Short mmCIF file of N, CA and C in Angstrom, two decimals:
data_model
loop_
_atom_site.label_atom_id
_atom_site.label_comp_id
_atom_site.label_asym_id
_atom_site.label_seq_id
_atom_site.Cartn_x
_atom_site.Cartn_y
_atom_site.Cartn_z
N MET A 1142 0.82 -1.18 0.00
CA MET A 1142 0.00 0.00 0.00
C MET A 1142 0.87 1.26 0.00
N TRP A 1143 1.92 1.28 0.84
CA TRP A 1143 2.80 2.43 0.87
C TRP A 1143 3.49 2.60 -0.47
N ARG A 1144 3.84 1.50 -1.13
CA ARG A 1144 4.51 1.56 -2.42
C ARG A 1144 3.60 2.22 -3.46
N ARG A 1145 2.31 1.94 -3.44
CA ARG A 1145 1.38 2.56 -4.39
C ARG A 1145 1.33 4.07 -4.18
N ARG A 1146 1.30 4.51 -2.94
CA ARG A 1146 1.28 5.95 -2.66
C ARG A 1146 2.56 6.60 -3.18
N LEU A 1147 3.68 5.93 -2.96
CA LEU A 1147 4.95 6.46 -3.43
C LEU A 1147 4.93 6.58 -4.95
N ASP A 1148 4.42 5.56 -5.66
CA ASP A 1148 4.36 5.61 -7.12
C ASP A 1148 3.45 6.73 -7.59
N ARG A 1149 2.29 6.92 -6.93
CA ARG A 1149 1.40 8.00 -7.32
C ARG A 1149 2.04 9.35 -7.09
N ALA A 1150 2.74 9.50 -5.98
CA ALA A 1150 3.42 10.77 -5.70
C ALA A 1150 4.55 10.99 -6.70
N GLY A 1151 5.18 9.90 -7.17
CA GLY A 1151 6.26 10.02 -8.14
C GLY A 1151 5.78 10.43 -9.51
N ASP A 1152 4.46 10.29 -9.78
CA ASP A 1152 3.92 10.68 -11.08
C ASP A 1152 3.78 12.19 -11.23
N LEU A 1153 3.71 12.91 -10.14
CA LEU A 1153 3.46 14.34 -10.22
C LEU A 1153 4.60 15.14 -10.86
N PRO A 1154 5.85 14.95 -10.45
CA PRO A 1154 6.90 15.76 -11.08
C PRO A 1154 7.02 15.56 -12.59
N PRO A 1155 6.99 14.33 -13.13
CA PRO A 1155 7.06 14.21 -14.58
C PRO A 1155 5.88 14.89 -15.29
N ARG A 1156 4.69 14.82 -14.71
CA ARG A 1156 3.53 15.47 -15.30
C ARG A 1156 3.72 16.98 -15.32
N ALA A 1157 4.18 17.53 -14.18
CA ALA A 1157 4.43 18.97 -14.11
C ALA A 1157 5.55 19.36 -15.06
N ALA A 1158 6.57 18.52 -15.18
CA ALA A 1158 7.68 18.80 -16.10
C ALA A 1158 7.19 18.78 -17.54
N GLY A 1159 6.32 17.85 -17.87
CA GLY A 1159 5.75 17.79 -19.21
C GLY A 1159 4.91 19.01 -19.52
N GLU A 1160 4.16 19.47 -18.52
CA GLU A 1160 3.35 20.68 -18.71
C GLU A 1160 4.23 21.91 -18.92
N ALA A 1161 5.32 22.00 -18.18
CA ALA A 1161 6.24 23.13 -18.34
C ALA A 1161 6.86 23.13 -19.74
N ALA A 1162 7.22 21.94 -20.23
CA ALA A 1162 7.78 21.82 -21.58
C ALA A 1162 6.73 22.20 -22.62
N HIS A 1163 5.49 21.79 -22.39
CA HIS A 1163 4.39 22.10 -23.32
C HIS A 1163 4.15 23.61 -23.36
N ARG A 1164 4.16 24.25 -22.18
CA ARG A 1164 3.96 25.70 -22.14
C ARG A 1164 5.12 26.43 -22.83
N LEU A 1165 6.34 25.94 -22.64
CA LEU A 1165 7.48 26.57 -23.31
C LEU A 1165 7.38 26.42 -24.82
N ALA A 1166 6.96 25.25 -25.29
CA ALA A 1166 6.82 25.03 -26.73
C ALA A 1166 5.80 26.00 -27.32
N HIS A 1167 4.65 26.18 -26.64
CA HIS A 1167 3.64 27.14 -27.13
C HIS A 1167 4.18 28.57 -27.11
N HIS A 1168 4.90 28.91 -26.06
CA HIS A 1168 5.48 30.25 -25.95
C HIS A 1168 6.45 30.51 -27.10
N LEU A 1169 7.31 29.54 -27.41
CA LEU A 1169 8.29 29.72 -28.48
C LEU A 1169 7.63 29.72 -29.86
N GLN A 1170 6.60 28.91 -30.04
CA GLN A 1170 5.88 28.88 -31.32
C GLN A 1170 5.13 30.19 -31.57
N ALA A 1171 4.73 30.85 -30.49
CA ALA A 1171 4.02 32.12 -30.62
C ALA A 1171 4.97 33.29 -30.81
N GLY A 1172 6.26 33.00 -30.98
CA GLY A 1172 7.23 34.07 -31.22
C GLY A 1172 7.99 34.51 -29.99
N GLY A 1173 7.76 33.86 -28.87
CA GLY A 1173 8.47 34.21 -27.64
C GLY A 1173 9.93 33.75 -27.70
N GLU A 1174 10.69 34.21 -26.76
CA GLU A 1174 12.12 33.87 -26.69
C GLU A 1174 12.43 33.27 -25.32
N LEU A 1175 13.56 32.61 -25.24
CA LEU A 1175 14.03 32.09 -23.96
C LEU A 1175 14.56 33.25 -23.13
N ALA A 1176 14.29 33.22 -21.85
CA ALA A 1176 14.74 34.30 -20.96
C ALA A 1176 16.12 33.95 -20.40
N PRO A 1177 17.07 34.87 -20.50
CA PRO A 1177 18.40 34.63 -19.94
C PRO A 1177 18.35 34.53 -18.41
N VAL A 1178 19.24 33.71 -17.85
CA VAL A 1178 19.35 33.58 -16.40
C VAL A 1178 20.78 33.91 -15.99
N ALA A 1179 20.93 34.35 -14.77
CA ALA A 1179 22.26 34.68 -14.25
C ALA A 1179 22.88 33.42 -13.65
N VAL A 1180 24.09 33.12 -14.09
CA VAL A 1180 24.85 32.00 -13.55
C VAL A 1180 26.20 32.56 -13.12
N ASP A 1181 26.42 32.65 -11.82
CA ASP A 1181 27.59 33.35 -11.31
C ASP A 1181 28.91 32.62 -11.56
N ASP A 1182 28.96 31.34 -11.29
CA ASP A 1182 30.24 30.62 -11.32
C ASP A 1182 30.47 29.85 -12.63
N PHE A 1183 29.86 30.28 -13.69
CA PHE A 1183 30.00 29.61 -14.99
C PHE A 1183 30.84 30.48 -15.92
N PRO A 1184 31.96 29.96 -16.44
CA PRO A 1184 32.79 30.75 -17.35
C PRO A 1184 32.20 30.75 -18.76
N ARG A 1185 31.69 31.88 -19.20
CA ARG A 1185 31.06 31.99 -20.51
C ARG A 1185 32.05 32.47 -21.56
N ALA A 1186 31.82 32.03 -22.79
CA ALA A 1186 32.58 32.54 -23.93
C ALA A 1186 31.95 33.88 -24.33
N ASP A 1187 32.63 34.61 -25.20
CA ASP A 1187 32.10 35.89 -25.67
C ASP A 1187 30.77 35.66 -26.38
N GLY A 1188 29.77 36.39 -25.98
CA GLY A 1188 28.46 36.30 -26.62
C GLY A 1188 27.61 35.13 -26.16
N GLU A 1189 28.09 34.32 -25.25
CA GLU A 1189 27.33 33.16 -24.77
C GLU A 1189 26.35 33.60 -23.69
N VAL A 1190 25.10 33.19 -23.85
CA VAL A 1190 24.03 33.58 -22.92
C VAL A 1190 23.47 32.31 -22.29
N ALA A 1191 23.31 32.30 -20.97
CA ALA A 1191 22.76 31.15 -20.26
C ALA A 1191 21.24 31.26 -20.16
N PHE A 1192 20.55 30.13 -20.41
CA PHE A 1192 19.09 30.11 -20.35
C PHE A 1192 18.55 29.20 -19.25
N ALA A 1193 19.38 28.30 -18.72
CA ALA A 1193 18.94 27.39 -17.66
C ALA A 1193 20.15 26.95 -16.85
N ASP A 1194 19.93 26.75 -15.57
CA ASP A 1194 20.94 26.23 -14.65
C ASP A 1194 20.21 25.24 -13.75
N VAL A 1195 20.30 23.94 -14.07
CA VAL A 1195 19.52 22.91 -13.39
C VAL A 1195 20.41 21.71 -13.06
N VAL A 1196 19.86 20.79 -12.30
CA VAL A 1196 20.53 19.53 -11.98
C VAL A 1196 19.75 18.41 -12.65
N CYS A 1197 20.45 17.54 -13.37
CA CYS A 1197 19.83 16.42 -14.07
C CYS A 1197 20.62 15.14 -13.85
N SER A 1198 19.96 14.03 -14.02
CA SER A 1198 20.65 12.75 -14.10
C SER A 1198 21.16 12.63 -15.53
N ILE A 1199 22.38 12.14 -15.68
CA ILE A 1199 22.96 12.02 -17.01
C ILE A 1199 23.49 10.60 -17.21
N ALA A 1200 23.65 10.22 -18.46
CA ALA A 1200 24.27 8.94 -18.82
C ALA A 1200 24.77 9.06 -20.25
N ARG A 1201 25.71 8.22 -20.61
CA ARG A 1201 26.25 8.17 -21.97
C ARG A 1201 25.98 6.78 -22.54
N PHE A 1202 25.77 6.68 -23.87
CA PHE A 1202 25.46 5.41 -24.52
C PHE A 1202 26.64 4.98 -25.38
N TYR A 1203 27.30 3.89 -24.97
CA TYR A 1203 28.42 3.38 -25.75
C TYR A 1203 28.72 1.94 -25.33
N GLY A 1204 29.52 1.27 -26.14
CA GLY A 1204 29.98 -0.08 -25.85
C GLY A 1204 31.44 -0.04 -25.46
N THR A 1205 31.93 -1.14 -24.92
CA THR A 1205 33.33 -1.22 -24.52
C THR A 1205 33.95 -2.49 -25.08
N ASP A 1206 35.24 -2.62 -24.90
CA ASP A 1206 35.93 -3.85 -25.29
C ASP A 1206 35.56 -4.96 -24.31
N VAL A 1207 35.55 -6.19 -24.82
CA VAL A 1207 35.27 -7.33 -23.96
C VAL A 1207 36.50 -7.59 -23.09
N VAL A 1208 36.28 -7.64 -21.80
CA VAL A 1208 37.35 -7.99 -20.87
C VAL A 1208 37.20 -9.48 -20.60
N HIS A 1209 38.11 -10.26 -21.17
CA HIS A 1209 38.02 -11.72 -21.04
C HIS A 1209 38.36 -12.14 -19.62
N PRO A 1210 37.45 -12.86 -19.00
CA PRO A 1210 37.70 -13.29 -17.62
C PRO A 1210 38.75 -14.40 -17.58
N ARG A 1211 39.41 -14.51 -16.45
CA ARG A 1211 40.38 -15.59 -16.27
C ARG A 1211 39.65 -16.92 -16.26
N LEU A 1212 40.30 -17.91 -16.80
CA LEU A 1212 39.72 -19.26 -16.80
C LEU A 1212 39.69 -19.79 -15.37
N VAL A 1213 38.63 -20.51 -15.07
CA VAL A 1213 38.50 -21.06 -13.72
C VAL A 1213 38.57 -22.57 -13.79
N GLY A 1214 38.98 -23.14 -12.71
CA GLY A 1214 39.10 -24.59 -12.60
C GLY A 1214 39.76 -24.91 -11.28
N ASP A 1215 40.31 -26.10 -11.23
CA ASP A 1215 40.91 -26.54 -9.99
C ASP A 1215 41.97 -27.59 -10.30
N PHE A 1216 42.94 -27.69 -9.44
CA PHE A 1216 43.91 -28.76 -9.57
C PHE A 1216 43.34 -29.98 -8.87
N GLU A 1217 43.31 -31.07 -9.58
CA GLU A 1217 42.82 -32.33 -9.00
C GLU A 1217 43.93 -33.37 -9.11
N TYR A 1218 43.92 -34.26 -8.17
CA TYR A 1218 44.93 -35.32 -8.17
C TYR A 1218 44.34 -36.56 -8.84
N HIS A 1219 45.04 -37.06 -9.84
CA HIS A 1219 44.64 -38.27 -10.54
C HIS A 1219 45.68 -39.34 -10.18
N PRO A 1220 45.24 -40.55 -9.84
CA PRO A 1220 46.20 -41.57 -9.40
C PRO A 1220 47.24 -41.92 -10.47
N THR A 1221 46.87 -41.87 -11.74
CA THR A 1221 47.80 -42.23 -12.79
C THR A 1221 48.61 -41.03 -13.28
N PHE A 1222 47.95 -39.91 -13.50
CA PHE A 1222 48.60 -38.76 -14.12
C PHE A 1222 49.11 -37.73 -13.11
N GLY A 1223 48.79 -37.89 -11.87
CA GLY A 1223 49.23 -36.94 -10.86
C GLY A 1223 48.32 -35.73 -10.81
N GLN A 1224 48.85 -34.64 -10.30
CA GLN A 1224 48.06 -33.43 -10.15
C GLN A 1224 47.95 -32.72 -11.50
N GLN A 1225 46.73 -32.39 -11.91
CA GLN A 1225 46.52 -31.68 -13.16
C GLN A 1225 45.36 -30.70 -13.05
N TRP A 1226 45.41 -29.71 -13.94
CA TRP A 1226 44.40 -28.66 -13.98
C TRP A 1226 43.16 -29.18 -14.68
N VAL A 1227 42.01 -29.00 -14.05
CA VAL A 1227 40.73 -29.37 -14.65
C VAL A 1227 39.91 -28.09 -14.74
N SER A 1228 39.59 -27.71 -15.97
CA SER A 1228 38.84 -26.45 -16.14
C SER A 1228 37.36 -26.67 -15.90
N ASN A 1229 36.71 -25.57 -15.58
CA ASN A 1229 35.26 -25.58 -15.38
C ASN A 1229 34.66 -24.90 -16.60
N ARG A 1230 34.38 -25.67 -17.65
CA ARG A 1230 33.96 -25.11 -18.93
C ARG A 1230 32.62 -24.39 -18.85
N ARG A 1231 31.71 -24.90 -18.08
CA ARG A 1231 30.40 -24.23 -17.96
C ARG A 1231 30.54 -22.85 -17.33
N LEU A 1232 31.30 -22.78 -16.26
CA LEU A 1232 31.50 -21.49 -15.60
C LEU A 1232 32.28 -20.54 -16.50
N ASP A 1233 33.28 -21.06 -17.21
CA ASP A 1233 34.04 -20.22 -18.15
C ASP A 1233 33.13 -19.66 -19.24
N ALA A 1234 32.25 -20.51 -19.79
CA ALA A 1234 31.34 -20.06 -20.86
C ALA A 1234 30.37 -19.01 -20.34
N ARG A 1235 29.83 -19.23 -19.14
CA ARG A 1235 28.89 -18.27 -18.57
C ARG A 1235 29.58 -16.93 -18.30
N ARG A 1236 30.78 -16.95 -17.75
CA ARG A 1236 31.51 -15.71 -17.46
C ARG A 1236 31.88 -14.97 -18.74
N LEU A 1237 32.24 -15.70 -19.81
CA LEU A 1237 32.54 -15.06 -21.09
C LEU A 1237 31.28 -14.43 -21.69
N ARG A 1238 30.15 -15.12 -21.59
CA ARG A 1238 28.88 -14.57 -22.08
C ARG A 1238 28.50 -13.30 -21.30
N GLU A 1239 28.70 -13.32 -19.99
CA GLU A 1239 28.41 -12.13 -19.18
C GLU A 1239 29.34 -10.97 -19.55
N ALA A 1240 30.60 -11.27 -19.83
CA ALA A 1240 31.55 -10.23 -20.23
C ALA A 1240 31.16 -9.63 -21.57
N ARG A 1241 30.72 -10.47 -22.50
CA ARG A 1241 30.28 -9.96 -23.81
C ARG A 1241 29.03 -9.10 -23.66
N ASP A 1242 28.08 -9.54 -22.82
CA ASP A 1242 26.87 -8.75 -22.59
C ASP A 1242 27.20 -7.40 -21.95
N ALA A 1243 28.14 -7.40 -21.02
CA ALA A 1243 28.52 -6.15 -20.35
C ALA A 1243 29.21 -5.19 -21.31
N ALA A 1244 29.82 -5.70 -22.37
CA ALA A 1244 30.53 -4.85 -23.32
C ALA A 1244 29.61 -4.28 -24.40
N GLU A 1245 28.40 -4.79 -24.52
CA GLU A 1245 27.45 -4.31 -25.53
C GLU A 1245 27.14 -2.83 -25.29
N PRO A 1246 26.80 -2.10 -26.36
CA PRO A 1246 26.40 -0.69 -26.17
C PRO A 1246 25.19 -0.59 -25.25
N GLN A 1247 25.30 0.29 -24.26
CA GLN A 1247 24.24 0.51 -23.28
C GLN A 1247 24.48 1.84 -22.57
N TRP A 1248 23.50 2.27 -21.78
CA TRP A 1248 23.65 3.51 -21.03
C TRP A 1248 24.62 3.27 -19.90
N ARG A 1249 25.68 4.07 -19.85
CA ARG A 1249 26.74 3.92 -18.86
C ARG A 1249 27.03 5.27 -18.21
N ASP A 1250 27.91 5.24 -17.23
CA ASP A 1250 28.38 6.45 -16.54
C ASP A 1250 27.22 7.25 -15.96
N HIS A 1251 26.27 6.58 -15.34
CA HIS A 1251 25.13 7.27 -14.73
C HIS A 1251 25.63 8.15 -13.60
N ASN A 1252 25.18 9.38 -13.60
CA ASN A 1252 25.62 10.34 -12.60
C ASN A 1252 24.61 11.47 -12.51
N VAL A 1253 24.79 12.32 -11.55
CA VAL A 1253 23.99 13.54 -11.43
C VAL A 1253 24.93 14.69 -11.74
N ALA A 1254 24.49 15.61 -12.56
CA ALA A 1254 25.37 16.71 -12.96
C ALA A 1254 24.60 18.03 -12.98
N ARG A 1255 25.33 19.08 -12.83
CA ARG A 1255 24.77 20.41 -13.02
C ARG A 1255 24.78 20.69 -14.51
N VAL A 1256 23.66 21.14 -15.04
CA VAL A 1256 23.52 21.38 -16.47
C VAL A 1256 23.19 22.86 -16.68
N VAL A 1257 24.00 23.50 -17.50
CA VAL A 1257 23.74 24.89 -17.88
C VAL A 1257 23.48 24.90 -19.38
N LEU A 1258 22.30 25.35 -19.77
CA LEU A 1258 21.95 25.48 -21.19
C LEU A 1258 22.30 26.89 -21.63
N THR A 1259 23.12 26.98 -22.67
CA THR A 1259 23.53 28.29 -23.17
C THR A 1259 23.15 28.41 -24.64
N SER A 1260 23.39 29.58 -25.18
CA SER A 1260 23.11 29.82 -26.59
C SER A 1260 24.04 29.01 -27.48
N MET A 1261 25.17 28.54 -26.94
CA MET A 1261 26.14 27.78 -27.74
C MET A 1261 26.08 26.28 -27.50
N GLY A 1262 25.49 25.85 -26.40
CA GLY A 1262 25.41 24.42 -26.14
C GLY A 1262 24.98 24.08 -24.74
N VAL A 1263 25.06 22.78 -24.46
CA VAL A 1263 24.77 22.26 -23.13
C VAL A 1263 26.12 22.08 -22.43
N ARG A 1264 26.20 22.56 -21.20
CA ARG A 1264 27.44 22.46 -20.42
C ARG A 1264 27.15 21.64 -19.17
N LEU A 1265 28.00 20.65 -18.90
CA LEU A 1265 27.82 19.78 -17.74
C LEU A 1265 28.97 19.94 -16.78
N LYS A 1266 28.65 19.89 -15.50
CA LYS A 1266 29.68 19.88 -14.47
C LYS A 1266 29.33 18.77 -13.49
N LEU A 1267 30.21 17.77 -13.43
CA LEU A 1267 30.01 16.64 -12.53
C LEU A 1267 30.40 17.03 -11.11
N PRO A 1268 29.80 16.41 -10.11
CA PRO A 1268 30.15 16.74 -8.72
C PRO A 1268 31.64 16.49 -8.47
N GLY A 1269 32.29 17.44 -7.85
CA GLY A 1269 33.70 17.32 -7.52
C GLY A 1269 34.65 17.63 -8.66
N SER A 1270 34.13 17.90 -9.84
CA SER A 1270 34.98 18.21 -10.99
C SER A 1270 35.10 19.73 -11.15
N PRO A 1271 36.30 20.23 -11.42
CA PRO A 1271 36.45 21.67 -11.62
C PRO A 1271 36.13 22.12 -13.05
N THR A 1272 35.98 21.18 -13.98
CA THR A 1272 35.80 21.55 -15.38
C THR A 1272 34.36 21.35 -15.84
N TRP A 1273 34.01 22.13 -16.85
CA TRP A 1273 32.71 22.01 -17.50
C TRP A 1273 32.89 21.22 -18.79
N LEU A 1274 32.03 20.24 -19.03
CA LEU A 1274 32.07 19.46 -20.27
C LEU A 1274 31.18 20.13 -21.30
N PRO A 1275 31.72 20.50 -22.47
CA PRO A 1275 30.91 21.20 -23.48
C PRO A 1275 30.27 20.24 -24.47
N PHE A 1276 29.02 20.46 -24.77
CA PHE A 1276 28.28 19.76 -25.81
C PHE A 1276 27.62 20.84 -26.67
N ASP A 1277 28.28 21.22 -27.76
CA ASP A 1277 27.85 22.35 -28.58
C ASP A 1277 26.65 22.00 -29.45
N HIS A 1278 25.77 22.99 -29.63
CA HIS A 1278 24.60 22.82 -30.50
C HIS A 1278 25.02 22.58 -31.94
N ALA A 1279 26.16 23.13 -32.35
CA ALA A 1279 26.63 22.98 -33.74
C ALA A 1279 26.96 21.53 -34.06
N LEU A 1280 27.27 20.72 -33.06
CA LEU A 1280 27.63 19.32 -33.27
C LEU A 1280 26.45 18.37 -33.01
N LEU A 1281 25.31 18.92 -32.68
CA LEU A 1281 24.12 18.12 -32.38
C LEU A 1281 23.57 17.52 -33.67
N SER A 1282 23.42 16.20 -33.69
CA SER A 1282 22.89 15.55 -34.88
C SER A 1282 21.46 15.04 -34.70
N GLY A 1283 21.01 14.95 -33.47
CA GLY A 1283 19.65 14.49 -33.24
C GLY A 1283 19.22 14.71 -31.81
N LEU A 1284 17.90 14.78 -31.62
CA LEU A 1284 17.32 14.99 -30.31
C LEU A 1284 16.05 14.16 -30.24
N SER A 1285 15.89 13.37 -29.19
CA SER A 1285 14.67 12.56 -29.08
C SER A 1285 14.30 12.40 -27.61
N ALA A 1286 13.01 12.23 -27.39
CA ALA A 1286 12.51 12.00 -26.03
C ALA A 1286 12.60 10.51 -25.74
N GLN A 1287 12.98 10.19 -24.50
CA GLN A 1287 13.06 8.80 -24.09
C GLN A 1287 12.58 8.71 -22.65
N GLY A 1288 11.37 8.22 -22.47
CA GLY A 1288 10.80 8.15 -21.13
C GLY A 1288 10.66 9.54 -20.53
N HIS A 1289 11.25 9.73 -19.37
CA HIS A 1289 11.23 11.04 -18.71
C HIS A 1289 12.52 11.78 -18.96
N GLY A 1290 13.15 11.52 -20.10
CA GLY A 1290 14.41 12.15 -20.41
C GLY A 1290 14.50 12.57 -21.86
N VAL A 1291 15.64 13.14 -22.20
CA VAL A 1291 15.92 13.60 -23.56
C VAL A 1291 17.28 13.05 -23.95
N VAL A 1292 17.36 12.50 -25.15
CA VAL A 1292 18.63 11.98 -25.67
C VAL A 1292 19.16 12.95 -26.71
N LEU A 1293 20.37 13.44 -26.47
CA LEU A 1293 21.03 14.34 -27.40
C LEU A 1293 22.12 13.54 -28.11
N SER A 1294 22.04 13.44 -29.43
CA SER A 1294 23.04 12.71 -30.22
C SER A 1294 23.95 13.72 -30.89
N TYR A 1295 25.25 13.43 -30.84
CA TYR A 1295 26.26 14.33 -31.39
C TYR A 1295 27.08 13.62 -32.45
N THR A 1296 27.66 14.40 -33.36
CA THR A 1296 28.44 13.82 -34.45
C THR A 1296 29.81 13.34 -34.00
N VAL A 1297 30.31 13.82 -32.87
CA VAL A 1297 31.68 13.52 -32.47
C VAL A 1297 31.81 12.70 -31.18
N CYS A 1298 30.70 12.40 -30.51
CA CYS A 1298 30.81 11.67 -29.26
C CYS A 1298 29.55 10.83 -29.02
N ALA A 1299 29.59 10.04 -27.97
CA ALA A 1299 28.48 9.17 -27.60
C ALA A 1299 27.25 10.00 -27.22
N PRO A 1300 26.05 9.47 -27.48
CA PRO A 1300 24.83 10.19 -27.10
C PRO A 1300 24.77 10.47 -25.60
N LEU A 1301 24.08 11.55 -25.26
CA LEU A 1301 23.95 12.01 -23.89
C LEU A 1301 22.48 11.95 -23.50
N LEU A 1302 22.21 11.32 -22.36
CA LEU A 1302 20.85 11.25 -21.82
C LEU A 1302 20.73 12.23 -20.66
N LEU A 1303 19.76 13.12 -20.75
CA LEU A 1303 19.43 14.03 -19.66
C LEU A 1303 18.09 13.57 -19.11
N ALA A 1304 18.02 13.27 -17.82
CA ALA A 1304 16.77 12.79 -17.22
C ALA A 1304 16.50 13.59 -15.96
N GLY A 1305 15.23 13.67 -15.63
CA GLY A 1305 14.82 14.39 -14.44
C GLY A 1305 13.71 15.37 -14.76
N ALA A 1306 13.34 16.14 -13.77
CA ALA A 1306 12.21 17.06 -13.91
C ALA A 1306 12.47 18.14 -14.96
N ALA A 1307 13.70 18.56 -15.13
CA ALA A 1307 14.01 19.63 -16.09
C ALA A 1307 14.25 19.13 -17.51
N ALA A 1308 14.38 17.83 -17.70
CA ALA A 1308 14.76 17.28 -19.00
C ALA A 1308 13.77 17.61 -20.13
N PRO A 1309 12.45 17.47 -19.95
CA PRO A 1309 11.55 17.82 -21.05
C PRO A 1309 11.65 19.29 -21.46
N TRP A 1310 11.75 20.17 -20.48
CA TRP A 1310 11.91 21.60 -20.76
C TRP A 1310 13.20 21.85 -21.52
N LEU A 1311 14.30 21.21 -21.08
CA LEU A 1311 15.58 21.35 -21.77
C LEU A 1311 15.51 20.86 -23.21
N GLY A 1312 14.78 19.77 -23.43
CA GLY A 1312 14.63 19.24 -24.79
C GLY A 1312 13.97 20.24 -25.72
N VAL A 1313 12.91 20.89 -25.24
CA VAL A 1313 12.22 21.90 -26.06
C VAL A 1313 13.14 23.08 -26.31
N ALA A 1314 13.85 23.51 -25.28
CA ALA A 1314 14.74 24.67 -25.42
C ALA A 1314 15.91 24.37 -26.36
N VAL A 1315 16.50 23.19 -26.25
CA VAL A 1315 17.62 22.81 -27.13
C VAL A 1315 17.15 22.75 -28.58
N GLU A 1316 15.98 22.16 -28.81
CA GLU A 1316 15.44 22.08 -30.18
C GLU A 1316 15.22 23.48 -30.74
N HIS A 1317 14.70 24.38 -29.92
CA HIS A 1317 14.49 25.76 -30.37
C HIS A 1317 15.82 26.45 -30.72
N LEU A 1318 16.80 26.30 -29.83
CA LEU A 1318 18.12 26.92 -30.08
C LEU A 1318 18.78 26.32 -31.31
N ARG A 1319 18.62 25.03 -31.48
CA ARG A 1319 19.20 24.35 -32.66
C ARG A 1319 18.56 24.86 -33.94
N ASN A 1320 17.24 24.99 -33.96
CA ASN A 1320 16.53 25.45 -35.16
C ASN A 1320 16.73 26.93 -35.44
N SER A 1321 16.85 27.73 -34.39
CA SER A 1321 17.01 29.17 -34.59
C SER A 1321 18.42 29.54 -35.04
N SER A 1322 19.40 28.68 -34.75
CA SER A 1322 20.77 28.99 -35.16
C SER A 1322 21.08 28.54 -36.59
N SER A 1323 20.25 27.65 -37.14
CA SER A 1323 20.51 27.17 -38.50
C SER A 1323 19.75 27.94 -39.56
#
């Protein structure tokens, strides 16, 4: 029963976030503009204007090399041949299959980051990191909604997933900035 209440309460922020994104889309379609926001500790380039300063869950989509696990087995004593290595082929096969599955392309590097949307791109700052990671609008090749998040695809790097209450609004704003700059 408590779990149902928690799930119902969890539905409110995505609904409100969707409504905010919908209102922003109507505002921009009616000729409105994004309002600049003040971001004190963000180093801007010349002419760069900040439009949002929020916290989002982030992830990157990519595959990795297969890390081959060590073979497993045991030394057993045989009366005729003496002590010899006996491999565990079933366990080896299962561990290799798990390693291959883990290397497949998937959402990785899940983290929470500060996201600043600017006129030039999306800027991320991970907790404890002194640097801002730039994702420029000029390199954006695609934008799509995924669940309660937005996937930004770039021509030079792995796709970026922004999730959380601000993600739908950011998706609408990024699409607007992308279309208005081209």
